[in-house]
Each structure stands twice: as structure tokens, then as C-alpha cells.
Amino acid sequence: MKIAMRSLLALMASALVSPAFAAPAAPAGPGGVELIMLVVMMVVFYFFLIRPQQKRAKEHKSLVENLNKGDEVVTSGGILGKIAKVTDDFVVVEISNNLEIKLQKQSIQATLPKGTIKSI
């Protein structure tokens, strides 16, 4: 039993000591490749995600600024109507005869060609 215990302790000691004498790691290669890949990923991220979102926001801002009385519009909720009144931040949209709703300009999703509502 003593011999088995000694050999077990010797095995454990050698297992603990051997990593301390392990060969040193190989030197790292040049880090330029990782940096270039990071920059490429950032450029791709910009052109596929950020730039299109900025373009859509710019187009929507232009749409909202150019709303006029009589324009036929679609709201973000899908309601079709004709603009009856325009103020700085709000529009009054006539969605049926004698039925008007007041909306924020930002909730207008798109303008429609004239006569679209009557053709539906």
C-alpha cells in the first residue's frame, strides 16, 4: 500500500511540475491581418446597415416636410386618408366623409398618387 501511495504521489507531483517546464509558446505572428479584418468588418457594417438607415430617415424627413393639404397618404398604422389641414407638427387627415383624425406628421408613412383612395 505504501508503494502504491508513493507512486501515486510521484505521478501527481510530476503532473503538476511538468507544465511548469513546458516549452514556451511560439511567438505571435504579425497583428496586421486582424486589424485589417476588423476595419473591413466595420466598413461592411457601415455600408449595409448604417448608411441605408440614414438614407431612409432622410427620405422620410423630406416626405414629412413636403406634406400639403389635399395629399393622399398612408399612415404607419395602414390608414388611408386625405390631408385636410397641416400644422407644424400635426396633420388632420380625413379618412371618411365627416370623419377626421389628428396625427403627428411623423406617423405618415407614404404619399399616394392623386385619386388612389377613390379608386379603391
CSV table of N, CA and C in Angstrom, one decimal:
chain,number,residue,atom,x,y,z
A,1,MET,N,0.8,-1.2,0.0
A,1,MET,CA,0.0,0.0,0.0
A,1,MET,C,0.9,1.2,0.0
A,2,LYS,N,2.0,1.2,0.8
A,2,LYS,CA,2.9,2.4,0.8
A,2,LYS,C,3.5,2.6,-0.5
A,3,ILE,N,3.8,1.6,-1.2
A,3,ILE,CA,4.5,1.7,-2.5
A,3,ILE,C,3.5,2.3,-3.5
A,4,ALA,N,2.3,1.9,-3.5
A,4,ALA,CA,1.2,2.4,-4.4
A,4,ALA,C,1.0,3.9,-4.1
A,5,MET,N,1.0,4.2,-2.8
A,5,MET,CA,0.8,5.6,-2.4
A,5,MET,C,1.9,6.5,-2.8
A,6,ARG,N,3.2,6.0,-2.7
A,6,ARG,CA,4.3,6.8,-3.1
A,6,ARG,C,4.3,7.0,-4.6
A,7,SER,N,4.0,6.0,-5.4
A,7,SER,CA,4.0,6.1,-6.8
A,7,SER,C,2.8,7.0,-7.3
A,8,LEU,N,1.7,7.0,-6.6
A,8,LEU,CA,0.6,7.9,-6.9
A,8,LEU,C,1.0,9.4,-6.6
A,9,LEU,N,1.7,9.6,-5.5
A,9,LEU,CA,2.2,11.0,-5.1
A,9,LEU,C,3.2,11.4,-6.2
A,10,ALA,N,4.1,10.5,-6.6
A,10,ALA,CA,5.2,10.9,-7.5
A,10,ALA,C,4.5,11.2,-8.9
A,11,LEU,N,3.5,10.5,-9.3
A,11,LEU,CA,2.8,10.7,-10.5
A,11,LEU,C,2.1,12.1,-10.5
A,12,MET,N,1.4,12.4,-9.3
A,12,MET,CA,0.8,13.7,-9.2
A,12,MET,C,1.8,14.8,-9.2
A,13,ALA,N,2.9,14.6,-8.5
A,13,ALA,CA,3.9,15.7,-8.5
A,13,ALA,C,4.5,15.9,-9.9
A,14,SER,N,4.7,14.9,-10.6
A,14,SER,CA,5.2,15.1,-12.0
A,14,SER,C,4.2,15.7,-12.9
A,15,ALA,N,2.9,15.4,-12.6
A,15,ALA,CA,1.9,16.0,-13.4
A,15,ALA,C,1.8,17.5,-13.2
A,16,LEU,N,2.0,17.9,-11.9
A,16,LEU,CA,1.9,19.3,-11.6
A,16,LEU,C,3.2,20.1,-12.0
A,17,VAL,N,4.3,19.4,-12.0
A,17,VAL,CA,5.6,20.1,-12.3
A,17,VAL,C,5.8,20.2,-13.8
A,18,SER,N,5.4,19.2,-14.5
A,18,SER,CA,5.7,19.2,-15.9
A,18,SER,C,5.2,20.4,-16.7
A,19,PRO,N,4.0,20.9,-16.4
A,19,PRO,CA,3.5,22.1,-17.1
A,19,PRO,C,4.4,23.3,-16.9
A,20,ALA,N,5.1,23.3,-15.7
A,20,ALA,CA,5.9,24.5,-15.4
A,20,ALA,C,7.2,24.5,-16.3
A,21,PHE,N,7.6,23.3,-16.8
A,21,PHE,CA,8.7,23.2,-17.6
A,21,PHE,C,8.4,23.0,-19.1
A,22,ALA,N,7.1,23.3,-19.4
A,22,ALA,CA,6.7,23.2,-20.8
A,22,ALA,C,7.4,24.2,-21.7
A,23,ALA,N,7.5,23.8,-23.0
A,23,ALA,CA,8.2,24.7,-23.9
A,23,ALA,C,7.4,26.0,-24.0
A,24,PRO,N,8.1,27.1,-24.2
A,24,PRO,CA,7.4,28.4,-24.4
A,24,PRO,C,6.6,28.4,-25.6
A,25,ALA,N,5.5,29.3,-25.6
A,25,ALA,CA,4.6,29.4,-26.8
A,25,ALA,C,5.4,30.0,-28.0
A,26,ALA,N,5.0,29.7,-29.1
A,26,ALA,CA,5.6,30.2,-30.3
A,26,ALA,C,5.3,31.7,-30.4
A,27,PRO,N,6.2,32.5,-30.9
A,27,PRO,CA,5.9,34.0,-31.0
A,27,PRO,C,4.7,34.3,-31.9
A,28,ALA,N,4.0,35.3,-31.5
A,28,ALA,CA,2.8,35.6,-32.3
A,28,ALA,C,3.2,36.2,-33.6
A,29,GLY,N,2.4,35.9,-34.6
A,29,GLY,CA,2.7,36.5,-36.0
A,29,GLY,C,2.4,38.0,-36.0
A,30,PRO,N,2.6,38.6,-37.1
A,30,PRO,CA,2.2,40.0,-37.3
A,30,PRO,C,0.7,40.2,-37.0
A,31,GLY,N,0.4,41.3,-36.3
A,31,GLY,CA,-1.0,41.5,-36.0
A,31,GLY,C,-1.8,42.3,-37.0
A,32,GLY,N,-1.2,42.6,-38.1
A,32,GLY,CA,-1.8,43.4,-39.1
A,32,GLY,C,-3.1,42.8,-39.7
A,33,VAL,N,-3.1,41.5,-39.9
A,33,VAL,CA,-4.2,40.8,-40.5
A,33,VAL,C,-5.5,41.0,-39.7
A,34,GLU,N,-5.4,40.9,-38.4
A,34,GLU,CA,-6.5,41.0,-37.5
A,34,GLU,C,-7.1,42.4,-37.6
A,35,LEU,N,-6.2,43.4,-37.6
A,35,LEU,CA,-6.6,44.8,-37.7
A,35,LEU,C,-7.3,45.1,-39.0
A,36,ILE,N,-6.7,44.6,-40.1
A,36,ILE,CA,-7.3,44.8,-41.4
A,36,ILE,C,-8.7,44.2,-41.5
A,37,MET,N,-8.9,43.0,-40.9
A,37,MET,CA,-10.2,42.3,-40.9
A,37,MET,C,-11.2,43.1,-40.1
A,38,LEU,N,-10.8,43.7,-39.0
A,38,LEU,CA,-11.7,44.5,-38.1
A,38,LEU,C,-12.1,45.7,-38.9
A,39,VAL,N,-11.2,46.4,-39.6
A,39,VAL,CA,-11.6,47.5,-40.4
A,39,VAL,C,-12.5,47.2,-41.5
A,40,VAL,N,-12.3,46.1,-42.2
A,40,VAL,CA,-13.1,45.6,-43.3
A,40,VAL,C,-14.5,45.3,-42.7
A,41,MET,N,-14.6,44.7,-41.6
A,41,MET,CA,-16.0,44.4,-41.0
A,41,MET,C,-16.7,45.7,-40.6
A,42,MET,N,-16.0,46.7,-40.1
A,42,MET,CA,-16.6,47.9,-39.8
A,42,MET,C,-17.1,48.6,-41.0
A,43,VAL,N,-16.4,48.6,-42.1
A,43,VAL,CA,-16.8,49.2,-43.4
A,43,VAL,C,-18.0,48.5,-43.9
A,44,VAL,N,-18.0,47.2,-43.9
A,44,VAL,CA,-19.2,46.4,-44.4
A,44,VAL,C,-20.4,46.8,-43.5
A,45,PHE,N,-20.2,46.8,-42.2
A,45,PHE,CA,-21.3,47.1,-41.3
A,45,PHE,C,-21.9,48.5,-41.6
A,46,TYR,N,-21.0,49.5,-41.9
A,46,TYR,CA,-21.5,50.8,-42.2
A,46,TYR,C,-22.3,50.8,-43.5
A,47,PHE,N,-21.8,50.2,-44.6
A,47,PHE,CA,-22.5,50.3,-45.9
A,47,PHE,C,-23.7,49.4,-45.9
A,48,PHE,N,-23.8,48.4,-45.1
A,48,PHE,CA,-25.0,47.5,-45.2
A,48,PHE,C,-26.1,47.8,-44.2
A,49,LEU,N,-25.7,48.5,-43.1
A,49,LEU,CA,-26.7,48.7,-42.0
A,49,LEU,C,-26.9,50.2,-41.7
A,50,ILE,N,-25.9,51.0,-41.5
A,50,ILE,CA,-26.0,52.3,-41.1
A,50,ILE,C,-26.4,53.3,-42.2
A,51,ARG,N,-25.7,53.2,-43.3
A,51,ARG,CA,-26.0,54.1,-44.5
A,51,ARG,C,-27.4,53.9,-45.0
A,52,PRO,N,-27.9,52.7,-45.2
A,52,PRO,CA,-29.3,52.6,-45.7
A,52,PRO,C,-30.3,53.2,-44.7
A,53,GLN,N,-30.1,53.0,-43.4
A,53,GLN,CA,-31.0,53.6,-42.4
A,53,GLN,C,-31.0,55.1,-42.5
A,54,GLN,N,-29.8,55.7,-42.6
A,54,GLN,CA,-29.7,57.1,-42.7
A,54,GLN,C,-30.4,57.6,-44.0
A,55,LYS,N,-30.3,56.9,-45.1
A,55,LYS,CA,-31.0,57.3,-46.3
A,55,LYS,C,-32.5,57.2,-46.2
A,56,ARG,N,-33.0,56.2,-45.5
A,56,ARG,CA,-34.5,56.1,-45.3
A,56,ARG,C,-35.0,57.2,-44.4
A,57,ALA,N,-34.2,57.5,-43.4
A,57,ALA,CA,-34.6,58.6,-42.4
A,57,ALA,C,-34.6,59.9,-43.2
A,58,LYS,N,-33.7,60.2,-44.0
A,58,LYS,CA,-33.6,61.4,-44.8
A,58,LYS,C,-34.8,61.5,-45.8
A,59,GLU,N,-35.1,60.4,-46.4
A,59,GLU,CA,-36.3,60.4,-47.3
A,59,GLU,C,-37.6,60.7,-46.6
A,60,HIS,N,-37.7,60.1,-45.4
A,60,HIS,CA,-39.0,60.2,-44.6
A,60,HIS,C,-39.1,61.7,-44.1
A,61,LYS,N,-37.9,62.2,-43.7
A,61,LYS,CA,-37.9,63.6,-43.2
A,61,LYS,C,-38.4,64.6,-44.4
A,62,SER,N,-37.9,64.3,-45.6
A,62,SER,CA,-38.3,65.1,-46.8
A,62,SER,C,-39.8,64.9,-47.0
A,63,LEU,N,-40.3,63.7,-46.9
A,63,LEU,CA,-41.7,63.4,-47.1
A,63,LEU,C,-42.6,64.2,-46.2
A,64,VAL,N,-42.2,64.2,-44.9
A,64,VAL,CA,-42.9,64.9,-43.8
A,64,VAL,C,-42.9,66.4,-44.0
A,65,GLU,N,-41.8,66.9,-44.4
A,65,GLU,CA,-41.7,68.4,-44.6
A,65,GLU,C,-42.5,68.9,-45.8
A,66,ASN,N,-42.7,68.0,-46.8
A,66,ASN,CA,-43.4,68.4,-48.0
A,66,ASN,C,-44.9,68.0,-48.1
A,67,LEU,N,-45.5,67.7,-46.9
A,67,LEU,CA,-46.9,67.4,-46.9
A,67,LEU,C,-47.7,68.6,-47.1
A,68,ASN,N,-48.8,68.5,-48.0
A,68,ASN,CA,-49.6,69.6,-48.3
A,68,ASN,C,-51.1,69.2,-48.2
A,69,LYS,N,-52.0,70.2,-48.0
A,69,LYS,CA,-53.4,69.9,-48.0
A,69,LYS,C,-53.8,69.3,-49.3
A,70,GLY,N,-54.6,68.2,-49.2
A,70,GLY,CA,-55.1,67.5,-50.4
A,70,GLY,C,-54.3,66.3,-50.8
A,71,ASP,N,-53.1,66.1,-50.2
A,71,ASP,CA,-52.3,64.9,-50.4
A,71,ASP,C,-53.0,63.7,-49.9
A,72,GLU,N,-53.0,62.6,-50.6
A,72,GLU,CA,-53.5,61.3,-50.2
A,72,GLU,C,-52.3,60.6,-49.5
A,73,VAL,N,-52.6,60.1,-48.3
A,73,VAL,CA,-51.5,59.5,-47.5
A,73,VAL,C,-51.8,58.1,-46.9
A,74,VAL,N,-50.8,57.4,-46.5
A,74,VAL,CA,-51.0,56.2,-45.7
A,74,VAL,C,-50.2,56.4,-44.4
A,75,THR,N,-50.9,56.1,-43.3
A,75,THR,CA,-50.3,56.3,-42.0
A,75,THR,C,-49.5,55.0,-41.7
A,76,SER,N,-48.7,55.1,-40.6
A,76,SER,CA,-47.9,53.9,-40.2
A,76,SER,C,-48.8,52.8,-39.7
A,77,GLY,N,-50.0,53.1,-39.4
A,77,GLY,CA,-51.0,52.1,-39.0
A,77,GLY,C,-51.8,51.5,-40.2
A,78,GLY,N,-51.5,52.0,-41.4
A,78,GLY,CA,-52.2,51.5,-42.6
A,78,GLY,C,-53.5,52.2,-42.9
A,79,ILE,N,-53.8,53.3,-42.3
A,79,ILE,CA,-55.0,54.0,-42.6
A,79,ILE,C,-54.7,54.9,-43.8
A,80,LEU,N,-55.7,54.9,-44.7
A,80,LEU,CA,-55.6,55.7,-45.9
A,80,LEU,C,-56.5,57.0,-45.7
A,81,GLY,N,-56.0,58.1,-46.1
A,81,GLY,CA,-56.8,59.3,-46.0
A,81,GLY,C,-56.2,60.5,-46.8
A,82,LYS,N,-57.0,61.6,-46.7
A,82,LYS,CA,-56.6,62.8,-47.5
A,82,LYS,C,-56.3,63.9,-46.4
A,83,ILE,N,-55.2,64.6,-46.6
A,83,ILE,CA,-54.9,65.6,-45.6
A,83,ILE,C,-55.8,66.8,-45.8
A,84,ALA,N,-56.5,67.2,-44.6
A,84,ALA,CA,-57.4,68.3,-44.6
A,84,ALA,C,-56.7,69.6,-44.1
A,85,LYS,N,-55.7,69.4,-43.2
A,85,LYS,CA,-55.1,70.6,-42.6
A,85,LYS,C,-53.6,70.2,-42.2
A,86,VAL,N,-52.7,71.1,-42.3
A,86,VAL,CA,-51.3,70.8,-42.0
A,86,VAL,C,-50.9,71.9,-41.0
A,87,THR,N,-50.3,71.5,-39.9
A,87,THR,CA,-49.7,72.5,-38.9
A,87,THR,C,-48.2,72.1,-38.8
A,88,ASP,N,-47.5,72.7,-37.9
A,88,ASP,CA,-46.1,72.5,-37.7
A,88,ASP,C,-45.7,71.0,-37.4
A,89,ASP,N,-46.4,70.4,-36.5
A,89,ASP,CA,-46.1,69.1,-36.0
A,89,ASP,C,-47.2,68.1,-36.3
A,90,PHE,N,-48.4,68.5,-36.7
A,90,PHE,CA,-49.6,67.7,-36.8
A,90,PHE,C,-50.2,67.9,-38.2
A,91,VAL,N,-51.0,66.8,-38.6
A,91,VAL,CA,-51.8,66.9,-39.8
A,91,VAL,C,-53.2,66.4,-39.4
A,92,VAL,N,-54.2,67.0,-40.0
A,92,VAL,CA,-55.6,66.4,-39.9
A,92,VAL,C,-55.9,65.7,-41.1
A,93,VAL,N,-56.2,64.4,-41.0
A,93,VAL,CA,-56.4,63.5,-42.1
A,93,VAL,C,-57.9,63.1,-42.1
A,94,GLU,N,-58.5,63.3,-43.3
A,94,GLU,CA,-59.9,62.9,-43.5
A,94,GLU,C,-59.9,61.5,-44.0
A,95,ILE,N,-60.5,60.6,-43.2
A,95,ILE,CA,-60.4,59.2,-43.6
A,95,ILE,C,-61.8,58.7,-44.1
A,96,SER,N,-62.8,59.5,-43.9
A,96,SER,CA,-64.1,59.2,-44.5
A,96,SER,C,-64.9,60.5,-44.5
A,97,ASN,N,-66.1,60.5,-45.1
A,97,ASN,CA,-66.9,61.7,-45.1
A,97,ASN,C,-67.2,62.1,-43.6
A,98,ASN,N,-66.8,63.4,-43.3
A,98,ASN,CA,-67.0,64.0,-42.0
A,98,ASN,C,-66.3,63.2,-40.9
A,99,LEU,N,-65.3,62.5,-41.2
A,99,LEU,CA,-64.5,61.8,-40.1
A,99,LEU,C,-63.0,62.1,-40.3
A,100,GLU,N,-62.5,63.0,-39.4
A,100,GLU,CA,-61.2,63.4,-39.4
A,100,GLU,C,-60.4,63.0,-38.2
A,101,ILE,N,-59.1,62.7,-38.4
A,101,ILE,CA,-58.3,62.4,-37.2
A,101,ILE,C,-57.1,63.2,-37.3
A,102,LYS,N,-56.6,63.6,-36.1
A,102,LYS,CA,-55.4,64.4,-36.0
A,102,LYS,C,-54.2,63.5,-35.6
A,103,LEU,N,-53.2,63.6,-36.5
A,103,LEU,CA,-52.0,62.7,-36.3
A,103,LEU,C,-50.7,63.6,-36.3
A,104,GLN,N,-49.7,63.0,-35.7
A,104,GLN,CA,-48.4,63.6,-35.8
A,104,GLN,C,-47.9,63.4,-37.2
A,105,LYS,N,-47.1,64.4,-37.7
A,105,LYS,CA,-46.6,64.2,-39.1
A,105,LYS,C,-45.7,63.0,-39.2
A,106,GLN,N,-45.0,62.7,-38.2
A,106,GLN,CA,-44.1,61.5,-38.3
A,106,GLN,C,-44.8,60.2,-38.5
A,107,SER,N,-46.1,60.1,-38.2
A,107,SER,CA,-46.8,58.9,-38.4
A,107,SER,C,-47.3,58.7,-39.9
A,108,ILE,N,-47.0,59.6,-40.7
A,108,ILE,CA,-47.3,59.5,-42.2
A,108,ILE,C,-46.2,58.6,-42.8
A,109,GLN,N,-46.6,57.5,-43.4
A,109,GLN,CA,-45.7,56.6,-43.9
A,109,GLN,C,-45.3,56.9,-45.4
A,110,ALA,N,-46.4,57.2,-46.2
A,110,ALA,CA,-46.1,57.5,-47.6
A,110,ALA,C,-47.2,58.3,-48.2
A,111,THR,N,-47.0,58.9,-49.3
A,111,THR,CA,-48.0,59.7,-50.0
A,111,THR,C,-48.4,58.8,-51.2
A,112,LEU,N,-49.7,58.9,-51.6
A,112,LEU,CA,-50.2,58.1,-52.7
A,112,LEU,C,-50.5,59.0,-53.9
A,113,PRO,N,-50.5,58.5,-55.1
A,113,PRO,CA,-50.9,59.3,-56.3
A,113,PRO,C,-52.3,59.8,-56.1
A,114,LYS,N,-52.6,60.9,-56.7
A,114,LYS,CA,-54.0,61.5,-56.6
A,114,LYS,C,-55.0,60.5,-57.2
A,115,GLY,N,-56.1,60.4,-56.5
A,115,GLY,CA,-57.2,59.5,-57.0
A,115,GLY,C,-57.1,58.1,-56.5
A,116,THR,N,-56.1,57.7,-55.8
A,116,THR,CA,-55.9,56.4,-55.3
A,116,THR,C,-57.0,55.9,-54.4
A,117,ILE,N,-57.4,56.8,-53.5
A,117,ILE,CA,-58.4,56.5,-52.5
A,117,ILE,C,-59.8,56.3,-53.2
A,118,LYS,N,-60.1,57.1,-54.1
A,118,LYS,CA,-61.4,56.9,-54.8
A,118,LYS,C,-61.5,55.7,-55.6
A,119,SER,N,-60.3,55.2,-56.1
A,119,SER,CA,-60.3,54.0,-57.0
A,119,SER,C,-60.4,52.7,-56.2
A,120,ILE,N,-60.2,52.8,-54.9
A,120,ILE,CA,-60.3,51.6,-54.0
A,120,ILE,C,-61.7,51.3,-53.7
